[in-house]
Every structure is written in structure tokens, then in C-alpha cells.
């Protein structure tokens, strides 16, 4: 159609027509944008819009944590009714009841609760919604945090705060609590980044507005996962937030919290409770509900739990984690639970706990124990070395020796970004075809500039996080780059038609190749991987397609060297676009580490499988080990006898 138009109108008249059309379209687009903005401004009720956002946030939280609760099999065969209480130990790390109740001389109130009615503590009007849950390792703090979040979401009414469960391990207390929570909300839902008027009409993000106005109740799980000095800084940050009236829930191991309070003092006006051990009789009932009626392997263990107290076994099986491990390790009829009473390692609580941790992998991966333990140990060691708690697929490239391959690939990308646009224009010139239609040079120059801008954006943005393509990002990039590439040639005296061709080609290339935005953190790991892969492939296809279009005239020339150069440039540029993405770096790292037998080749599938087996758990777009005790044990595995191993890396 463009060729027919040029043939019938001529280049000079086409230039004039292009100016008229482009100006009309631009004016129309501006009018539509202004009218749409004015319509939204006049028809938006701030209260209803805020409640709509809160309802969407609550639904996302409910969906995410209900799925994770089911994946952790908390209700198999039924949830352990873990209890908490305020006792002398919690009083030592808690502010006075007068501070908690904000009344001089006020005495204690009953805050004891359990798993089934955990949210009832927030029904009281005489204490703030500010709670610290302490407990020993494996006592069920994370399980209770999920249950509390779900119960609060279930009873939430319109315009009430939304409970949001967050991992405290990702908080750097240099940042204020409110700012960090707002950043976490934006990471989960990019729509919360849009601005809204704040105090004194100063703009701030919608997420920051929700937090500042008290519409978010953060549930911070795992304060003890921070370093010691970070824990102290976090405690100071929580105290500052409490002083401003901010409500929150925090979980932490007992001893680290005691140490932090000794240094920094207690959080003002916060109730501190401690999770209680699971009674041995309840542990017995829980274990007895699994085996069939003809399974007599458990008889001695169940009798011991029901009739004895203070023994190594009753002490070891006093936490939900160890009870779950016992069910997993001895679900195979080939192993006798009676060894929990008779083996040498059963003489102490620590011996029983280490035995259960060591035998989880053989129980969940029969036939591939050594290979599975090897790659899980690689990941556990990596997390301990970098002091990470979250196992993010886009951080796999940090595992040695993958960083060396990462550096090499980035050097390649830089060279490709510098060379491929120049080579593509050179091939076009060598073909001699530009003389037949000089507008093709305008297309080539626009596409070349678009590729250069795209590579620059890809290289200088954080490639360590997954990204996704959005229509908003594509349109914004196209508008900005297209406007620049149209206006600059016009100022330089270039005809409007060539300026339009240059603007469209450069704008399209930039928009599709480098406009991807950070993917929401509330998605699952496979979903975030797929988002980044799609963005990377779109970038590669756009850049490769642009170069292919630029060098197409070379195919009309009977010169094999030009054909080979065209194909080589297309492949080199497309590969560079993939390598600069988080997915590309993940693929490179996986290939390198799989060749060294450190990780499975199909790592994404193996991680999802480990989560289904209960070895890993999911927290948004990242995985975590089922418990820090399991992670630490895998990071320093002892020599353990294993079942028959197929000696192959699972795929």
C-alpha cells in the first residue's frame, strides 16, 4: 500500500500528506488522552477506588497463602492446634501492660490463644493490634503467621486494614518500615506505583498512601532470619513505627529476640506471646491418624508418647516440624519407627532431630538420594554463603562458577550492542539497494537507533529480577522514542515522510525490545520465569527481526558473503538480547552448573517438584527451604547411608 501511494502521489506530495496525517493523528491522540483524564478525574470516588484496591489486595493475599497452606499440607491429617501464651519469659521482653493498654496502672489481660482461633486476639478493644510471636525453631511460627493472615482476611470488612504476609528477611532496616512495606506492595502489584495526593498535596505512590493511612496490617515472618546487627536495627525500626501508631505482627525465635531486646529495649505497646510445645498425647494422636489399622509399626512409639514425659522422644516431637518430619521419614513401611526409642542416636533430643532432618531426602526421593542431596546442598550452601533466605531462580547465576560465564556473556552482549547495528547498516549499503528507495535508509537508521537504545536500557537496568511485557510499558516507550526520532530529523531538515519512517521503526524496536517492567513478586516462580522468558524472546525476535529487515536487500544481491553476514548478524543480535535477560542468565548458569553436576539441567522443574514433595516451600515468586534447620543441615551434610541411587541428576 505504501509503495502504491508513493508511485501515484510522488515523494514530494507524499511528504506533504505525511505531515498532515501525522499532525492530525497527534492532535487527536492528545485530545483523547486529555478527555479520558478529565473523565476519570470527575467520575472517580477516592473512597470507592481505595476499597477496590484493598479488595484486590486482599483477594491476592488470600489466594496466595491459601494455596501455600495447602501445599505445606498443614491440614494432613488435621492441623496441630499450636497454642501460645503470655508468661514470665515473654514479660521479660515486653513493655509494661500500662504501655500496652495505654493506661497508667493497667494490669495484664488474657491473650492466650491457639491455631483454631488465632485472630481472636485482635477482637479486643483494650490492646493494640501489635503482636510479637516467639517460639523455638520448628515451633510453628510461619504456620501460625499464614493462619493468622487468612483468618484476618476472612473476617475483614470494607475499609478495614488488609493483612499482608511478608518475609522479614528481605527488609533492610536502613529503610523505614512504611517505605519497605510500600515497596513490597508495589513489587507484588505494579498498579500500586501510580501516584495519589498526599499531605500538603505532595504526590506519593498509592502503596505508600495505603500504608500511611493504616490500611495495611503487615505480618512480618522470620525476624530472626536477619543478621544480629540487622535484627537490632529492625527492632529499633519497629519501635519507631509503633510510636507513630503503626500496627503489625512479628514472628521471631525466642533467643535472638531476647538478645535484641537486651540491647535495644522492648517494642512499646506490643503484646509478646510464646508458642507452647505440642503435648506428647496430641503428637501421638496426630501420628496415629496416618497409618492404616493393620500397621503395627507405630505401637511402641505411640505408647511411649501417651505414657511418658520428659524423655528425648517426647521432647523432640514437641514441635510441628519434627512431627511432620517423623510422618515423612517413616511413611515407608520399610523403616521401623521403633528405632526412635532404641537406636544410639535416640538417646538425646538433638540426636533424634538430626536423624529426622538427615533422612528427609531419602524418604522423599527414593532411588535418587545422592544426586538430589548434591544439588539441594549446592543451593543450601549458596544461601548460607550469601546469607539469603529466599531461593530466587534469577539469583542462580551467582552460584560459582556461573558468575564467570555471566561476565563473559555480558561482554559478548556489549560487543554485540556496539557492532550489530553498524554491521547491519553496512550490509544495507553494500547491497546497493538503498539507492532505489532512500526511505529504506530512514527505516534502517531508526531501527539501528532503536536497537542501540534497547541494548543500553537492557544493560543498565537490573538484570537480576524477572520482567514482563505490558501494554502500558510498550506504548510509553514507543511514544517517547518515536517522538524524539520524529522531531530531531524534522529540525534537521529531513522530509516528514522519512522522519515518520525513522520514528516508527525506532519506536517499535525500542518498545518491544526493552520496555519490559518488573514482574509482580506475588506470582509463582514458574510464572515469573515464563514472564521473563516471554519478554526475552520478544526482545530477541524484535531485534533479530529488525536486523533481518534491515539486511533483506542483501538477499537480492548474488553475493553469498552478504547472505552469511546477514544471517550471522541476526543470530548474534538475537542471542545478545536473550543473554542480557534474567532468563538468559538463568539458562547459562544452569548449563554450566549442570555440566559440573552441581545442579539438575531442568532446574525449574526440579524446584517445583521439591516444593510438591515438601522439601521446599513457596513465598510468592521465590522458593524457600521448608525450614532453616533443613537448609543448614543440607549446607553441611553428614555422611549418611542412602538407599539405592540411580546416580543420575533428576530432570
XYZ file of C-alpha atoms in Angstrom:
651
model
C 0.000 0.000 0.000
C 2.866 2.368 0.859
C 4.564 1.599 -2.489
C 1.304 2.235 -4.417
C 0.816 5.523 -2.579
C 4.344 6.697 -3.383
C 4.013 5.671 -7.024
C 0.769 7.588 -7.545
C 1.473 10.667 -5.431
C 5.202 11.112 -5.758
C 7.711 11.690 -2.995
C 7.115 15.454 -2.690
C 3.337 15.199 -2.290
C 3.763 12.175 -0.031
C 5.890 14.303 2.282
C 3.118 16.901 2.483
C 0.446 14.272 3.082
C 2.556 12.671 5.812
C 2.857 15.999 7.635
C -0.909 16.493 7.558
C -1.693 12.927 8.630
C 0.912 12.838 11.400
C -0.208 16.204 12.780
C -3.873 15.192 12.730
C -3.205 11.865 14.415
C -1.024 13.510 17.059
C -3.642 16.163 17.834
C -6.363 13.524 18.028
C -4.301 11.365 20.366
C -3.656 14.329 22.670
C -7.372 15.206 22.754
C -8.360 11.631 23.579
C -5.803 11.447 26.403
C -6.927 14.778 27.903
C -10.636 13.912 27.699
C -10.032 10.476 29.224
C -8.055 12.005 32.084
C -10.770 14.619 32.736
C -13.497 11.947 32.675
C -11.635 9.786 35.164
C -10.934 12.805 37.350
C -14.598 13.720 37.531
C -16.016 10.218 37.937
C -13.644 8.706 40.479
C -14.684 8.438 44.106
C -11.467 8.243 46.188
C -13.159 6.073 48.801
C -14.549 3.546 46.346
C -11.285 3.442 44.404
C -9.321 2.773 47.600
C -11.687 -0.009 48.654
C -11.421 -1.529 45.191
C -7.636 -1.584 45.536
C -7.858 -3.036 49.053
C -10.287 -5.739 47.928
C -7.965 -6.720 45.105
C -5.019 -6.816 47.506
C -6.980 -8.939 49.995
C -8.050 -11.369 47.278
C -4.464 -11.749 46.056
C -3.209 -12.407 49.586
C -5.973 -14.906 50.258
C -5.301 -16.811 47.047
C -1.530 -16.870 47.537
C -1.445 -18.038 51.150
C -4.374 -20.445 50.944
C -2.521 -22.197 48.128
C 0.714 -22.215 50.125
C -1.038 -23.533 53.226
C -2.440 -26.385 51.153
C 0.978 -27.057 49.595
C 2.543 -27.360 53.058
C -0.098 -29.972 53.952
C -0.855 -28.277 57.239
C -4.253 -29.967 57.370
C -2.959 -33.529 56.872
C -4.488 -35.313 58.666
C -5.599 -32.245 60.638
C -3.834 -29.051 61.762
C -1.962 -29.254 65.032
C -3.627 -26.877 67.474
C -0.486 -24.969 68.456
C -1.087 -22.706 71.448
C 0.502 -19.507 72.630
C 0.569 -17.755 75.960
C 1.986 -14.701 77.692
C 4.217 -15.935 80.513
C 7.113 -14.798 82.660
C 9.531 -15.305 79.773
C 7.549 -13.035 77.461
C 7.028 -10.453 80.210
C 10.812 -10.051 80.375
C 10.956 -8.874 76.737
C 7.683 -6.928 76.674
C 6.897 -3.362 77.639
C 4.676 -2.921 80.681
C 0.978 -3.654 80.462
C 0.425 0.034 81.138
C 2.316 0.737 77.896
C 0.409 -1.959 76.033
C -3.002 -0.771 77.221
C -2.016 2.908 77.160
C -3.345 3.426 80.678
C -1.418 4.106 83.879
C -1.585 1.221 86.326
C -3.325 -1.110 83.856
C -2.835 -4.787 84.571
C -2.441 -7.835 82.312
C -5.208 -9.228 80.136
C -5.746 -12.730 78.840
C -4.184 -13.000 75.385
C -3.781 -16.782 75.286
C -4.956 -18.301 72.021
C -4.382 -21.212 69.647
C -4.281 -22.144 65.965
C -8.055 -22.520 65.642
C -8.907 -19.052 66.996
C -5.687 -17.180 66.423
C -7.332 -13.991 65.122
C -9.479 -13.613 68.250
C -6.698 -11.696 69.998
C -7.409 -8.811 67.606
C -11.082 -8.703 68.594
C -10.190 -6.907 71.810
C -10.501 -3.134 72.031
C -8.268 -2.740 75.090
C -4.984 -3.686 73.372
C -3.468 -2.543 70.055
C -3.181 -4.808 67.030
C 0.524 -5.127 67.663
C 1.781 -8.644 68.344
C 5.144 -10.416 68.630
C 5.064 -14.225 68.380
C 8.121 -16.009 69.776
C 8.988 -19.681 69.592
C 11.722 -22.240 69.276
C 12.920 -23.457 65.848
C 10.186 -25.512 64.214
C 7.527 -24.497 66.736
C 5.090 -23.393 64.019
C 5.625 -19.627 63.787
C 5.327 -19.473 59.994
C 2.335 -21.808 60.056
C 0.590 -19.531 62.561
C 1.524 -16.423 60.569
C -0.211 -17.866 57.497
C -3.248 -18.926 59.519
C -3.499 -15.509 61.188
C -3.312 -13.783 57.803
C -6.047 -15.985 56.346
C -8.320 -15.605 59.382
C -7.967 -11.820 59.384
C -8.713 -11.710 55.660
C -11.763 -13.934 56.151
C -13.377 -11.558 58.670
C -12.266 -8.304 57.049
C -14.992 -5.782 56.313
C -14.954 -2.891 53.856
C -12.473 -0.099 54.629
C -10.675 -2.237 57.222
C -6.925 -2.954 57.008
C -5.727 -5.824 54.830
C -3.383 -8.347 56.445
C -0.310 -8.759 54.222
C 2.199 -11.516 54.990
C 5.796 -10.520 54.222
C 9.163 -12.159 54.776
C 11.145 -10.048 57.230
C 14.365 -11.488 55.768
C 14.086 -9.090 52.805
C 13.916 -5.965 54.976
C 16.983 -3.761 55.229
C 16.184 -1.643 58.297
C 18.107 1.272 56.809
C 14.792 1.808 55.044
C 11.829 2.751 57.212
C 9.197 0.099 57.834
C 6.500 2.026 55.951
C 8.690 2.621 52.902
C 9.767 -1.027 52.793
C 6.182 -2.285 53.057
C 5.146 0.079 50.263
C 7.974 -1.215 48.062
C 6.905 -4.805 48.765
C 3.319 -3.999 47.795
C 4.469 -2.383 44.552
C 6.616 -5.428 43.798
C 3.502 -7.581 44.167
C 1.198 -5.282 42.199
C 2.724 -2.710 39.847
C -0.554 -0.784 39.645
C 0.113 0.478 43.184
C 3.012 2.580 41.889
C 0.699 5.235 40.466
C 0.663 8.475 42.407
C -2.049 9.984 44.558
C -2.126 13.274 46.516
C -0.660 13.025 49.998
C -0.313 15.554 52.819
C 0.129 19.124 51.556
C -0.841 17.849 48.097
C 2.532 16.171 47.705
C 2.295 13.160 45.380
C 3.119 9.705 46.700
C 2.535 6.177 45.465
C -0.804 4.525 46.101
C 1.001 1.800 48.055
C 2.649 4.390 50.317
C -0.724 6.055 50.801
C -2.370 2.782 51.879
C 0.401 2.102 54.394
C 0.480 5.640 55.772
C -3.295 5.686 56.238
C -3.245 2.404 58.170
C -4.994 0.260 55.569
C -2.270 -2.420 55.625
C -1.583 -4.712 58.586
C 1.864 -6.224 57.927
C 2.555 -9.732 59.214
C 6.357 -9.971 59.262
C 7.535 -13.568 59.387
C 11.068 -14.521 60.388
C 12.729 -11.537 62.050
C 15.444 -13.935 63.267
C 16.498 -14.582 59.667
C 18.248 -11.198 59.673
C 21.827 -10.852 60.908
C 22.304 -9.920 64.558
C 23.025 -6.252 63.876
C 20.169 -6.128 61.366
C 17.815 -7.619 63.969
C 18.720 -4.858 66.383
C 18.219 -2.220 63.694
C 14.886 -3.820 62.772
C 13.773 -3.746 66.401
C 14.578 -0.032 66.546
C 12.620 0.472 63.316
C 9.638 -1.434 64.708
C 9.751 0.629 67.892
C 9.744 3.831 65.844
C 6.791 2.570 63.806
C 4.925 1.588 66.980
C 5.497 5.057 68.403
C 3.619 6.505 65.413
C 0.696 4.136 65.974
C 1.576 1.590 63.311
C 0.124 -1.904 63.917
C 1.990 -5.070 62.910
C 2.627 -8.717 63.708
C 6.162 -10.118 64.002
C 7.441 -13.679 64.394
C 10.905 -14.449 65.737
C 12.866 -17.146 67.515
C 12.904 -16.636 71.262
C 16.649 -16.375 71.937
C 17.527 -13.902 69.132
C 14.632 -11.687 70.188
C 15.741 -11.769 73.812
C 19.255 -10.753 72.764
C 17.955 -7.885 70.611
C 15.690 -6.586 73.392
C 18.565 -6.607 75.862
C 20.404 -4.222 73.530
C 17.583 -2.053 72.187
C 14.734 -2.404 74.658
C 11.221 -3.762 74.026
C 8.800 -2.556 71.369
C 6.384 -0.113 73.024
C 2.728 -1.095 73.354
C 3.257 -4.536 71.774
C 1.950 -7.812 73.202
C 4.563 -10.587 73.258
C 3.457 -14.222 73.335
C 5.326 -17.510 73.086
C 4.294 -20.652 71.255
C 3.955 -23.660 73.524
C 5.271 -27.191 72.889
C 2.836 -29.644 71.332
C 1.667 -32.065 74.069
C 3.016 -35.586 73.591
C -0.518 -37.020 73.624
C -1.550 -34.720 70.766
C 1.581 -35.698 68.830
C 0.607 -39.350 69.342
C -2.921 -38.740 68.042
C -1.546 -36.918 65.018
C 0.880 -39.727 64.150
C -1.727 -42.418 64.795
C -4.115 -40.842 62.284
C -1.821 -41.657 59.368
C -1.096 -45.407 59.358
C -3.769 -47.919 58.483
C -5.450 -50.018 61.161
C -3.239 -53.015 60.350
C 0.037 -51.072 60.629
C 1.549 -52.067 63.980
C 4.922 -50.396 63.409
C 3.904 -47.377 65.468
C 2.653 -49.206 68.546
C 5.755 -48.731 70.715
C 6.225 -45.073 69.736
C 2.574 -44.182 70.310
C 2.517 -45.933 73.678
C 5.662 -44.082 74.720
C 4.226 -40.690 73.737
C 0.974 -41.360 75.583
C 2.521 -42.674 78.787
C 5.914 -40.978 79.184
C 7.057 -37.388 79.671
C 10.366 -35.576 79.665
C 12.095 -38.194 77.510
C 14.235 -37.411 74.431
C 11.439 -38.580 72.127
C 8.651 -36.565 73.769
C 10.903 -33.503 73.756
C 11.899 -33.960 70.113
C 8.308 -34.450 68.941
C 7.052 -31.325 70.692
C 7.194 -29.137 67.552
C 5.098 -29.295 64.362
C 8.254 -29.509 62.232
C 9.559 -32.650 63.931
C 6.127 -34.276 63.936
C 5.852 -33.652 60.190
C 9.371 -34.987 59.616
C 8.506 -38.132 61.572
C 5.466 -38.735 59.375
C 7.525 -38.221 56.218
C 10.550 -40.315 57.225
C 8.522 -43.309 58.435
C 5.692 -43.338 55.928
C 7.589 -46.053 54.058
C 6.829 -49.427 55.621
C 10.445 -50.446 55.085
C 11.613 -48.363 58.065
C 10.574 -49.092 61.659
C 9.601 -46.093 63.855
C 10.643 -48.140 66.891
C 14.241 -47.075 66.246
C 13.236 -43.677 67.641
C 13.370 -45.431 71.019
C 16.153 -47.979 70.597
C 18.880 -46.506 68.358
C 22.051 -44.991 69.797
C 21.236 -41.577 68.341
C 17.828 -41.721 70.089
C 19.482 -41.146 73.478
C 19.151 -37.358 73.092
C 16.680 -34.893 71.655
C 19.359 -33.455 69.349
C 20.197 -36.923 68.022
C 16.568 -37.613 67.121
C 16.142 -34.226 65.446
C 19.318 -34.604 63.365
C 18.283 -38.119 62.364
C 14.911 -36.884 61.100
C 16.489 -33.999 59.171
C 19.106 -36.284 57.604
C 16.547 -38.830 56.416
C 14.008 -36.493 54.831
C 15.738 -36.654 51.434
C 15.948 -40.492 51.378
C 12.263 -40.622 52.337
C 11.079 -38.156 49.704
C 13.475 -39.105 46.884
C 13.841 -42.890 46.970
C 16.216 -44.095 44.271
C 17.942 -40.754 43.669
C 19.189 -39.778 47.102
C 22.809 -38.855 46.359
C 22.074 -36.752 43.274
C 19.201 -34.938 44.981
C 21.178 -34.259 48.132
C 24.029 -32.953 45.967
C 22.014 -30.290 44.166
C 19.982 -29.327 47.225
C 23.244 -28.965 49.165
C 24.567 -26.695 46.406
C 21.562 -24.415 46.816
C 21.655 -24.539 50.626
C 25.361 -23.690 50.679
C 24.755 -20.801 48.281
C 22.037 -19.375 50.546
C 24.198 -19.657 53.652
C 27.212 -18.146 51.897
C 25.277 -15.082 50.746
C 23.064 -15.030 53.850
C 19.941 -15.295 51.731
C 16.741 -16.944 52.836
C 14.859 -16.753 49.540
C 15.808 -19.118 46.738
C 15.167 -16.994 43.646
C 15.679 -18.543 40.211
C 17.150 -15.261 38.906
C 19.933 -15.492 41.522
C 21.153 -18.904 40.346
C 23.759 -17.124 38.210
C 25.505 -16.071 41.449
C 26.487 -19.670 42.253
C 30.163 -20.263 41.453
C 31.495 -20.790 38.813
C 28.449 -19.395 36.994
C 29.475 -15.733 37.606
C 32.443 -16.242 35.257
C 30.074 -17.308 32.486
C 27.872 -14.348 33.413
C 30.747 -11.903 32.884
C 31.683 -13.491 29.556
C 28.102 -13.311 28.313
C 27.751 -9.648 29.298
C 30.996 -8.795 27.476
C 29.548 -10.533 24.424
C 26.323 -8.529 24.758
C 28.230 -5.247 24.952
C 30.219 -6.104 21.829
C 27.074 -7.198 20.005
C 25.277 -3.998 21.005
C 28.135 -1.924 19.603
C 28.754 -3.862 16.407
C 25.485 -5.353 15.098
C 23.646 -2.086 14.246
C 26.720 -0.779 12.410
C 27.184 -4.039 10.511
C 23.515 -4.124 9.566
C 23.659 -0.624 8.066
C 26.918 -1.559 6.323
C 25.322 -4.639 4.758
C 22.438 -2.479 3.559
C 24.911 -0.079 1.978
C 26.925 -2.890 0.415
C 23.801 -4.294 -1.194
C 23.416 -1.085 -3.171
C 19.656 -1.245 -2.725
C 19.415 1.952 -0.719
C 19.694 3.950 -3.923
C 16.369 2.601 -5.208
C 14.443 3.844 -2.198
C 16.215 6.215 0.137
C 13.379 5.807 2.649
C 14.779 2.394 3.436
C 17.775 4.127 4.945
C 15.402 6.044 7.205
C 13.958 2.733 8.363
C 17.439 1.298 8.895
C 18.669 4.314 10.834
C 15.569 4.322 13.037
C 15.845 0.596 13.709
C 19.565 0.914 14.401
C 18.993 3.697 16.908
C 16.177 1.676 18.461
C 18.487 -1.314 18.890
C 21.207 0.825 20.438
C 18.736 2.365 22.888
C 17.299 -1.072 23.669
C 20.676 -2.650 24.413
C 21.612 0.331 26.575
C 18.394 0.017 28.580
C 18.801 -3.736 28.951
C 22.423 -3.457 30.044
C 21.936 -0.642 32.529
C 18.786 -1.942 34.210
C 18.871 -4.565 36.969
C 19.016 -7.884 35.148
C 18.779 -9.781 38.444
C 14.995 -9.509 38.538
C 12.334 -11.008 36.272
C 10.450 -8.703 33.948
C 7.297 -8.832 31.858
C 5.888 -7.039 28.846
C 2.920 -4.748 29.473
C 0.891 -2.703 27.035
C 1.495 0.395 29.157
C 5.265 -0.007 29.014
C 5.235 -0.706 25.274
C 3.110 2.343 24.474
C 5.141 4.617 26.750
C 8.458 3.581 25.189
C 7.077 3.870 21.663
C 5.718 7.356 22.360
C 8.944 8.676 23.880
C 11.389 7.222 21.363
C 9.085 7.784 18.406
C 8.602 11.442 19.297
C 12.346 12.006 19.593
C 13.154 10.213 16.340
C 10.492 12.228 14.515
C 11.305 15.663 15.910
C 15.099 15.534 15.576
C 15.126 14.761 11.807
C 12.429 17.397 11.222
C 14.571 20.024 12.935
C 17.498 18.873 10.791
C 15.554 19.451 7.588
C 14.670 15.841 6.765
C 11.385 15.266 4.998
C 8.399 14.368 7.231
C 7.895 11.020 5.475
C 11.415 9.862 6.254
C 11.075 11.208 9.791
C 7.892 9.169 10.268
C 9.563 6.020 8.938
C 12.516 6.581 11.249
C 10.250 7.274 14.241
C 8.044 4.234 13.682
C 10.900 1.792 13.160
C 12.905 3.080 16.122
C 9.859 3.341 18.369
C 8.622 -0.171 17.609
C 12.051 -1.736 18.124
C 12.617 0.060 21.430
C 9.098 -0.595 22.702
C 9.092 -4.333 22.038
C 12.751 -4.982 22.837
C 13.344 -3.103 26.081
C 10.100 -1.830 27.627
C 9.508 -4.802 29.947
C 8.653 -3.862 33.539
C 9.440 -5.739 36.774
C 7.248 -8.810 37.138
C 4.940 -8.905 40.192
C 6.503 -10.775 43.111
C 3.189 -12.357 44.085
C 3.317 -14.694 41.091
C 4.614 -18.244 41.353
C 8.261 -18.982 40.437
C 7.295 -20.789 37.188
C 5.014 -17.885 36.240
C 7.701 -15.246 36.830
C 10.183 -17.372 34.855
C 7.701 -17.614 31.985
C 7.103 -13.843 32.061
C 10.799 -13.060 31.808
C 11.301 -15.725 29.132
C 8.489 -14.233 27.040
C 9.944 -10.743 27.444
C 13.416 -12.006 26.481
C 12.132 -13.857 23.418
C 10.089 -10.830 22.356
C 13.218 -8.701 22.663
C 15.275 -11.209 20.673
C 12.604 -11.555 17.989
C 12.237 -7.784 17.678
C 15.947 -7.045 17.453
C 16.610 -10.026 15.210
C 13.611 -9.176 13.039
C 14.693 -5.552 12.734
C 18.170 -6.560 11.602
C 16.681 -9.111 9.220
C 14.509 -6.378 7.700
C 17.477 -4.012 7.501
C 19.619 -6.580 5.704
C 16.892 -8.028 3.458
C 18.237 -6.157 0.407
C 21.378 -8.261 0.713
C 19.311 -11.269 -0.355
C 18.648 -9.563 -3.689
C 22.366 -9.399 -4.432
C 24.089 -12.592 -5.676
C 26.782 -12.352 -3.029
C 26.987 -15.311 -0.564
C 29.207 -13.331 1.796
C 26.458 -10.763 2.287
C 23.940 -13.556 2.923
C 26.181 -15.129 5.537
C 26.863 -11.757 7.151
C 23.134 -11.017 7.344
C 22.343 -14.351 8.993
C 25.256 -14.015 11.402
C 24.243 -10.528 12.485
C 20.634 -11.619 13.083
C 21.682 -14.594 15.214
C 24.298 -12.612 17.146
C 21.890 -9.808 17.998
C 19.070 -12.181 18.966
C 21.380 -14.185 21.232
C 22.638 -10.986 22.851
C 19.066 -9.914 23.623
C 18.420 -13.254 25.338
C 21.679 -13.284 27.307
C 21.057 -9.854 28.792
C 17.806 -11.051 30.423
C 17.382 -12.771 33.794
C 16.063 -15.857 31.985
C 19.093 -15.915 29.685
C 21.480 -15.706 32.630
C 19.489 -18.440 34.381
C 19.869 -20.699 31.328
C 23.617 -20.051 31.088
C 24.138 -20.700 34.800
C 22.035 -23.867 34.706
C 24.001 -25.245 31.753
C 27.346 -24.530 33.434
C 26.332 -25.927 36.829
C 24.622 -28.966 35.302
C 27.801 -29.767 33.366
C 29.646 -29.721 36.698
C 26.951 -31.963 38.256
C 26.078 -29.312 40.806
C 22.513 -28.708 39.656
C 19.982 -30.589 37.516
C 19.667 -29.481 33.911
C 15.922 -28.850 34.228
C 16.254 -26.898 37.441
C 12.898 -25.142 37.275
C 11.076 -28.462 37.070
C 13.191 -29.917 39.895
C 12.444 -26.958 42.165
C 8.711 -27.270 41.548
C 8.954 -31.000 42.245
C 10.815 -30.352 45.516
C 8.051 -27.995 46.560
C 5.416 -30.642 45.841
C 7.372 -33.165 47.922
C 7.522 -30.750 50.859
C 11.278 -30.108 50.845
C 10.796 -26.527 49.634
C 8.033 -24.042 50.253
C 6.906 -21.142 48.103
C 6.744 -17.477 49.087
C 5.475 -15.527 46.096
C 7.896 -15.778 43.183
C 10.683 -17.401 45.239
C 11.231 -20.725 46.952
C 12.467 -21.318 50.485
C 13.615 -24.447 52.222
C 10.883 -25.984 54.337
C 12.752 -24.769 57.397
C 16.053 -23.061 58.174
C 17.098 -26.163 60.143
C 16.783 -28.251 56.972
C 18.680 -25.664 54.925
C 21.523 -25.514 57.441
C 21.711 -29.291 57.655
C 21.912 -29.640 53.869
C 24.606 -26.969 53.731
C 26.782 -29.201 55.949
C 25.536 -32.726 55.239
C 26.937 -35.558 57.378
C 27.853 -38.937 55.898
C 24.537 -40.773 55.748
C 23.779 -44.197 54.427
C 21.489 -43.898 51.430
C 19.149 -46.097 49.531
C 19.994 -47.342 46.048
C 20.814 -44.339 43.887
C 20.440 -44.222 40.135
C 23.484 -41.891 40.031
C 21.684 -39.600 37.646
C 20.785 -35.983 38.061
C 16.995 -35.662 38.215
C 15.435 -33.790 35.335
